[in-house]
Each structure stands twice: as C-alpha cells, then as structure tokens.
JSON list of C-alpha atoms in Angstrom, two decimals:
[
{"chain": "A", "resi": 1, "resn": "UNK", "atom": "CA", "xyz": [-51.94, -7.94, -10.79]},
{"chain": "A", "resi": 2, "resn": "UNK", "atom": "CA", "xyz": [-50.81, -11.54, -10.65]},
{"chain": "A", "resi": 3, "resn": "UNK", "atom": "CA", "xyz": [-47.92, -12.28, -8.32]},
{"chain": "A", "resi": 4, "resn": "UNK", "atom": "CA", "xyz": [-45.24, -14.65, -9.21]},
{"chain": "A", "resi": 5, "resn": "UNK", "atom": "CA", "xyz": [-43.41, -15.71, -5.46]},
{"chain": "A", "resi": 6, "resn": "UNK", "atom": "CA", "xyz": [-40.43, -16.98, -6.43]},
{"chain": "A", "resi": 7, "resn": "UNK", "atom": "CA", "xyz": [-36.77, -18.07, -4.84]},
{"chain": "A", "resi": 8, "resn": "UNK", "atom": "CA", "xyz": [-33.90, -16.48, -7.14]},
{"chain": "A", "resi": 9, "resn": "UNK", "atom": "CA", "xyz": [-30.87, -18.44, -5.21]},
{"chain": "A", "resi": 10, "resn": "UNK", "atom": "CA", "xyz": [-33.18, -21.19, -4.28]},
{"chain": "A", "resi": 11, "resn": "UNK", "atom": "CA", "xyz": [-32.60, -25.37, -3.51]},
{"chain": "A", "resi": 12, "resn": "UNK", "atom": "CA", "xyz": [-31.79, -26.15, -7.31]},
{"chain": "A", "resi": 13, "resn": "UNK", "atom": "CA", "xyz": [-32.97, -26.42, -10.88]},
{"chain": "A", "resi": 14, "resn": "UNK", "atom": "CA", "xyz": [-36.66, -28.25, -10.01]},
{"chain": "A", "resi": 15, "resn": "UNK", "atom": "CA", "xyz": [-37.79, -25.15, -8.77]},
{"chain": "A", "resi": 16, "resn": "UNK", "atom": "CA", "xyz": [-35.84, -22.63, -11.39]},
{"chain": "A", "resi": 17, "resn": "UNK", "atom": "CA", "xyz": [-37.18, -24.39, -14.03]},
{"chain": "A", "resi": 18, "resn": "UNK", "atom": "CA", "xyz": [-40.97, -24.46, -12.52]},
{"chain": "A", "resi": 19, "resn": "UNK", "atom": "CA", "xyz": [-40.56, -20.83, -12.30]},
{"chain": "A", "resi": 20, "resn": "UNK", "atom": "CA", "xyz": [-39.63, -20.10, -15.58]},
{"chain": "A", "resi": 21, "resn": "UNK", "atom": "CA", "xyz": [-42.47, -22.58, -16.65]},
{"chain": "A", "resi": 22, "resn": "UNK", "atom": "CA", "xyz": [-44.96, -19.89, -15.09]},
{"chain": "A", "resi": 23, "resn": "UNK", "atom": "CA", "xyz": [-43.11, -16.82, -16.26]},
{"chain": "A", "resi": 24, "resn": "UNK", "atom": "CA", "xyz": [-42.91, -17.89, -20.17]},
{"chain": "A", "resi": 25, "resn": "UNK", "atom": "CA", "xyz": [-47.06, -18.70, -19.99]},
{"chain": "A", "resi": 26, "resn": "UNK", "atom": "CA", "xyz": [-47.41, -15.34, -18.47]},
{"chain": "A", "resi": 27, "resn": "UNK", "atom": "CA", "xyz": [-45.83, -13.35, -20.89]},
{"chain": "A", "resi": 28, "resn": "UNK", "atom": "CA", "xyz": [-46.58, -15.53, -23.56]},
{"chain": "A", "resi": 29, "resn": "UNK", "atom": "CA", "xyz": [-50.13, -14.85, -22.62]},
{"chain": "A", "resi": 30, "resn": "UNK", "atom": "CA", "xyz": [-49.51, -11.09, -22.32]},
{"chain": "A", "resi": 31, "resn": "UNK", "atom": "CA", "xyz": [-50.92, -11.31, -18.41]},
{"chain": "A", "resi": 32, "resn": "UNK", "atom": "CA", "xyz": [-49.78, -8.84, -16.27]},
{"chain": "A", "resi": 33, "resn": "UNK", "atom": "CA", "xyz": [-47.52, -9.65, -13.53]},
{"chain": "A", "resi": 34, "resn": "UNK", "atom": "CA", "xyz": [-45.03, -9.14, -10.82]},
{"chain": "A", "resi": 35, "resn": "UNK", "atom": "CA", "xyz": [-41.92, -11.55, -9.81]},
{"chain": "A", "resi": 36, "resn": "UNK", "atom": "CA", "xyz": [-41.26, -11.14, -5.99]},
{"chain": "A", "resi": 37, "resn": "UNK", "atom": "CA", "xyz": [-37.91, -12.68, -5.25]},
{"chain": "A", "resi": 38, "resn": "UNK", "atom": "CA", "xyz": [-38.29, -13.88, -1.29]},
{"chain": "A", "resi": 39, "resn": "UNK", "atom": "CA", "xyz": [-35.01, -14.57, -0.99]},
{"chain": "A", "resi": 40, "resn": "UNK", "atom": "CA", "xyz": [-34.58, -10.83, -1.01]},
{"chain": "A", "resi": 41, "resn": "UNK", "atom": "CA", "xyz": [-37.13, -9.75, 1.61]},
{"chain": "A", "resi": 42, "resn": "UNK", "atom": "CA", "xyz": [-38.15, -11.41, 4.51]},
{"chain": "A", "resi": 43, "resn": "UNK", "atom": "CA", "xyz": [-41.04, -9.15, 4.61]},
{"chain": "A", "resi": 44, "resn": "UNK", "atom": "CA", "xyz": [-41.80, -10.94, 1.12]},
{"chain": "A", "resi": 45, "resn": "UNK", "atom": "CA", "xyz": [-41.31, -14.25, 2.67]},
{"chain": "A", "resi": 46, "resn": "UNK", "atom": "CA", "xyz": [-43.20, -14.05, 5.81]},
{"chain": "A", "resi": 47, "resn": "UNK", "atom": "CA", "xyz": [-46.28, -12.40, 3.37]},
{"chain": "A", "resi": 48, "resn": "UNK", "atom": "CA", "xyz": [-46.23, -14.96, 1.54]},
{"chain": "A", "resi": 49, "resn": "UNK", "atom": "CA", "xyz": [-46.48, -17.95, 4.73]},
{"chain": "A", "resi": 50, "resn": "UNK", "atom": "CA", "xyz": [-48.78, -15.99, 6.41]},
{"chain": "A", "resi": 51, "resn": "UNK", "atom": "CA", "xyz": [-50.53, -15.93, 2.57]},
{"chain": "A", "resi": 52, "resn": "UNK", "atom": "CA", "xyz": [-51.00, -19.56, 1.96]},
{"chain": "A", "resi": 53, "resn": "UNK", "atom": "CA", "xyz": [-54.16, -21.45, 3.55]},
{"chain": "A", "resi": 54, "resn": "UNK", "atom": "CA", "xyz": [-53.01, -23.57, 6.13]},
{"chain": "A", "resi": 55, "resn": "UNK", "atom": "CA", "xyz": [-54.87, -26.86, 3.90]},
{"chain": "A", "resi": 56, "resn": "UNK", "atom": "CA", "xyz": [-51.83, -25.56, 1.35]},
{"chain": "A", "resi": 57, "resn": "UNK", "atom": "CA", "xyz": [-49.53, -25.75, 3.35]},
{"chain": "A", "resi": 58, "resn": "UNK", "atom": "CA", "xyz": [-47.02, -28.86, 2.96]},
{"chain": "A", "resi": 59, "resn": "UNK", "atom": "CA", "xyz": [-47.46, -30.87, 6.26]},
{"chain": "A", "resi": 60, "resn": "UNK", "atom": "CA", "xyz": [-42.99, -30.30, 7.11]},
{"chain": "A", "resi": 61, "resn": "UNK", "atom": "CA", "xyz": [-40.85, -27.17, 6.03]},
{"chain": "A", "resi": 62, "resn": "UNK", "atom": "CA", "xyz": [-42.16, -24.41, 4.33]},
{"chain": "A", "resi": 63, "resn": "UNK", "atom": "CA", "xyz": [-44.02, -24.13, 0.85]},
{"chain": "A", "resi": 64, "resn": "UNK", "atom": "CA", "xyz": [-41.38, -24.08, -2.12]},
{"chain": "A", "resi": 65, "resn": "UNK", "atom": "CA", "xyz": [-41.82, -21.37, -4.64]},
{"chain": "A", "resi": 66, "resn": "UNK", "atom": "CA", "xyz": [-43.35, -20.59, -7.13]},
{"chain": "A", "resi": 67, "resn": "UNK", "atom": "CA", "xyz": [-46.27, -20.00, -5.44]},
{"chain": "A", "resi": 68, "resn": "UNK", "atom": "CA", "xyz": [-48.78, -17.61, -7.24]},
{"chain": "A", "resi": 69, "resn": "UNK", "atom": "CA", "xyz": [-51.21, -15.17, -5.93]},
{"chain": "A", "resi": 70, "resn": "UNK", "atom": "CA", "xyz": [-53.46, -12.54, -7.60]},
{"chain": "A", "resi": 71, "resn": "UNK", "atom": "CA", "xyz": [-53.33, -9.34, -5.15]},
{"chain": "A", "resi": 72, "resn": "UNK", "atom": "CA", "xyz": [-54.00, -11.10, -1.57]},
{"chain": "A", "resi": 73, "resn": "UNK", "atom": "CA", "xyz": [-55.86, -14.01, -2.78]},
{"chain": "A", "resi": 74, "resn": "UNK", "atom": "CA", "xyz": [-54.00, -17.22, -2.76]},
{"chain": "A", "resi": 75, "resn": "UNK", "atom": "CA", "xyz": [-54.08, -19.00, -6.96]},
{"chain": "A", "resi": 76, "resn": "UNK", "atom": "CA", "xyz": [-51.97, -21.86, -5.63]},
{"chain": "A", "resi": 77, "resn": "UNK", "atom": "CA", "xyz": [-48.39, -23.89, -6.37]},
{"chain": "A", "resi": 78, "resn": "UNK", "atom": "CA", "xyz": [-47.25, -24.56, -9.35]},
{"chain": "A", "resi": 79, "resn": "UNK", "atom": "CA", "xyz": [-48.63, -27.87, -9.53]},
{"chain": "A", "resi": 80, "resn": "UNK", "atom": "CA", "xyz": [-51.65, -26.52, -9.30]},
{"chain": "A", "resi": 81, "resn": "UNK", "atom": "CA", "xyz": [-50.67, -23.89, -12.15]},
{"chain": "A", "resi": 82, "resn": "UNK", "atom": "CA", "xyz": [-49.71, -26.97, -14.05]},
{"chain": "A", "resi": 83, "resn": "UNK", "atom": "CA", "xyz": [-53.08, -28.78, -14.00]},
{"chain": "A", "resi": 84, "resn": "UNK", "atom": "CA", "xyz": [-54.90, -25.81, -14.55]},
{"chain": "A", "resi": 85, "resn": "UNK", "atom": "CA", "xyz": [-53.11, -25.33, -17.69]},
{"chain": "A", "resi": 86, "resn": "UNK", "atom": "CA", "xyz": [-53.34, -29.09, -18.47]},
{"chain": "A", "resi": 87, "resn": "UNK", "atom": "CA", "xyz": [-57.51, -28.54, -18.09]},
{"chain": "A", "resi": 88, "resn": "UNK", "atom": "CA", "xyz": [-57.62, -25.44, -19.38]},
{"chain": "A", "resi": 89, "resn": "UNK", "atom": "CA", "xyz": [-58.44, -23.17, -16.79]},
{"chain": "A", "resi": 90, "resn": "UNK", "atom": "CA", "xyz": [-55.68, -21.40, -15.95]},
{"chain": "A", "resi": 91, "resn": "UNK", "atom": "CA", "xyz": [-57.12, -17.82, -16.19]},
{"chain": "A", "resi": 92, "resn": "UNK", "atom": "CA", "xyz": [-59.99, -19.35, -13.36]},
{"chain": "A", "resi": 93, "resn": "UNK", "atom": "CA", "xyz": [-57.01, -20.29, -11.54]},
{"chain": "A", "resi": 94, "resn": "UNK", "atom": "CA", "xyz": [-55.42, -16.79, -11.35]},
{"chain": "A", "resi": 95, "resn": "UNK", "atom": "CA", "xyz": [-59.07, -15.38, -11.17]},
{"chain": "A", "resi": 96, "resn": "UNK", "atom": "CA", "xyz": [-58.89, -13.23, -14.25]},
{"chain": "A", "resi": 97, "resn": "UNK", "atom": "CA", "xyz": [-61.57, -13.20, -16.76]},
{"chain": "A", "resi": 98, "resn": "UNK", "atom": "CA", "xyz": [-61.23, -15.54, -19.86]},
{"chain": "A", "resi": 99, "resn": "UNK", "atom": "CA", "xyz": [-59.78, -14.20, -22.52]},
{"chain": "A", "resi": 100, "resn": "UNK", "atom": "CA", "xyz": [-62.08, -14.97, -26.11]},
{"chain": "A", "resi": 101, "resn": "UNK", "atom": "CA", "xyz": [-59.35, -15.54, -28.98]},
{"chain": "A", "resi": 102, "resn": "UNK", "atom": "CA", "xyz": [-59.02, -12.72, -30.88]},
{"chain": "A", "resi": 103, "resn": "UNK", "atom": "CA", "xyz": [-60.71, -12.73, -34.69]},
{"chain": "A", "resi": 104, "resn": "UNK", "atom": "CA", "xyz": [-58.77, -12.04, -37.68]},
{"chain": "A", "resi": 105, "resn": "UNK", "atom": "CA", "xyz": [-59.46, -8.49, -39.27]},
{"chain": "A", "resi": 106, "resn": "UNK", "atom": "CA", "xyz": [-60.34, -8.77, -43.05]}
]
C-alpha cells in the first residue's frame, strides 16, 4: 500500500497544496493508499527520517512532507512525484505495475 507522509498543521500552504496534489492523483487513479499525518506521531516522524536515503535527504533541516513511500521502500518527494507524472511514470515511481487503459465493452 502506498504511503502518503504528510504534515496536517504544517509550515503553510506550499506544502498543503503539494499534498493535496498527490492525494487527488491517487484517488483519481483509484490507487490504494494511506495518509500518515507526522505531526501526530513522532513514531511516524522518526520512521519516516530514518526512511529516507541519506542522498534524499536535504543537506539542512529535515525533509518537508509529502514524502511518499510504498511499504518500506522509499518512492521519493513530491518533486519527484511531480516529474514522474510530468514523464509519465508515476506508477514506476510508486513501484506498482502499470495499469493498461481499460477497453470499452460493446
């Protein structure tokens, strides 16, 4: 199941609205998935730190949600959500199998 880490009282409307960018293309996409708000568990938060590869990792502070994982592996930010969408690729990028568009019945 694709995670969603996300930061329900977070630093402003950048990172609401990058949120809700990734929740409407998951539902809108019918991808099964799970919002973990961090600022509610700090047994959420540190998961997702220790989570991250450190070559992820911004080089001051902590990451900024969203960040997106599928299970324990690591997808990546939502920039990286974004140009995975812009290319295409997003289901590579949460490591789900491609999904053929469905045909028409007569």
């Amino acid at each position: 199941m694709t995670e969603l880490a996300q930061d329900e009282a977070g630093p402003g409307m950048q990172i609401k609205k990058k949120q809700q960018d990734v929740v409407r293309f998951l539902e809108a996409n019918k991808i099964e998935f799970e919002e973990v708000d961090i600022t509610m568990s700090e047994e959420q938060r540190q998961w997702m730190y220790k989570n991250i590869p450190p070559e992820k990792k911004p080089a001051q502070g902590n990451p900024l949600p969203p960040q997106i994982f599928n299970g324990d592996r690591y997808c990546g930010d939502y920039d990286s959500f974004f140009e995975s969408k812009e290319s295409n690729t997003v289901f590579s990028f949460l490591g789900l199998k491609s999904r053929l568009a469905s045909t028409a019945e007569p």
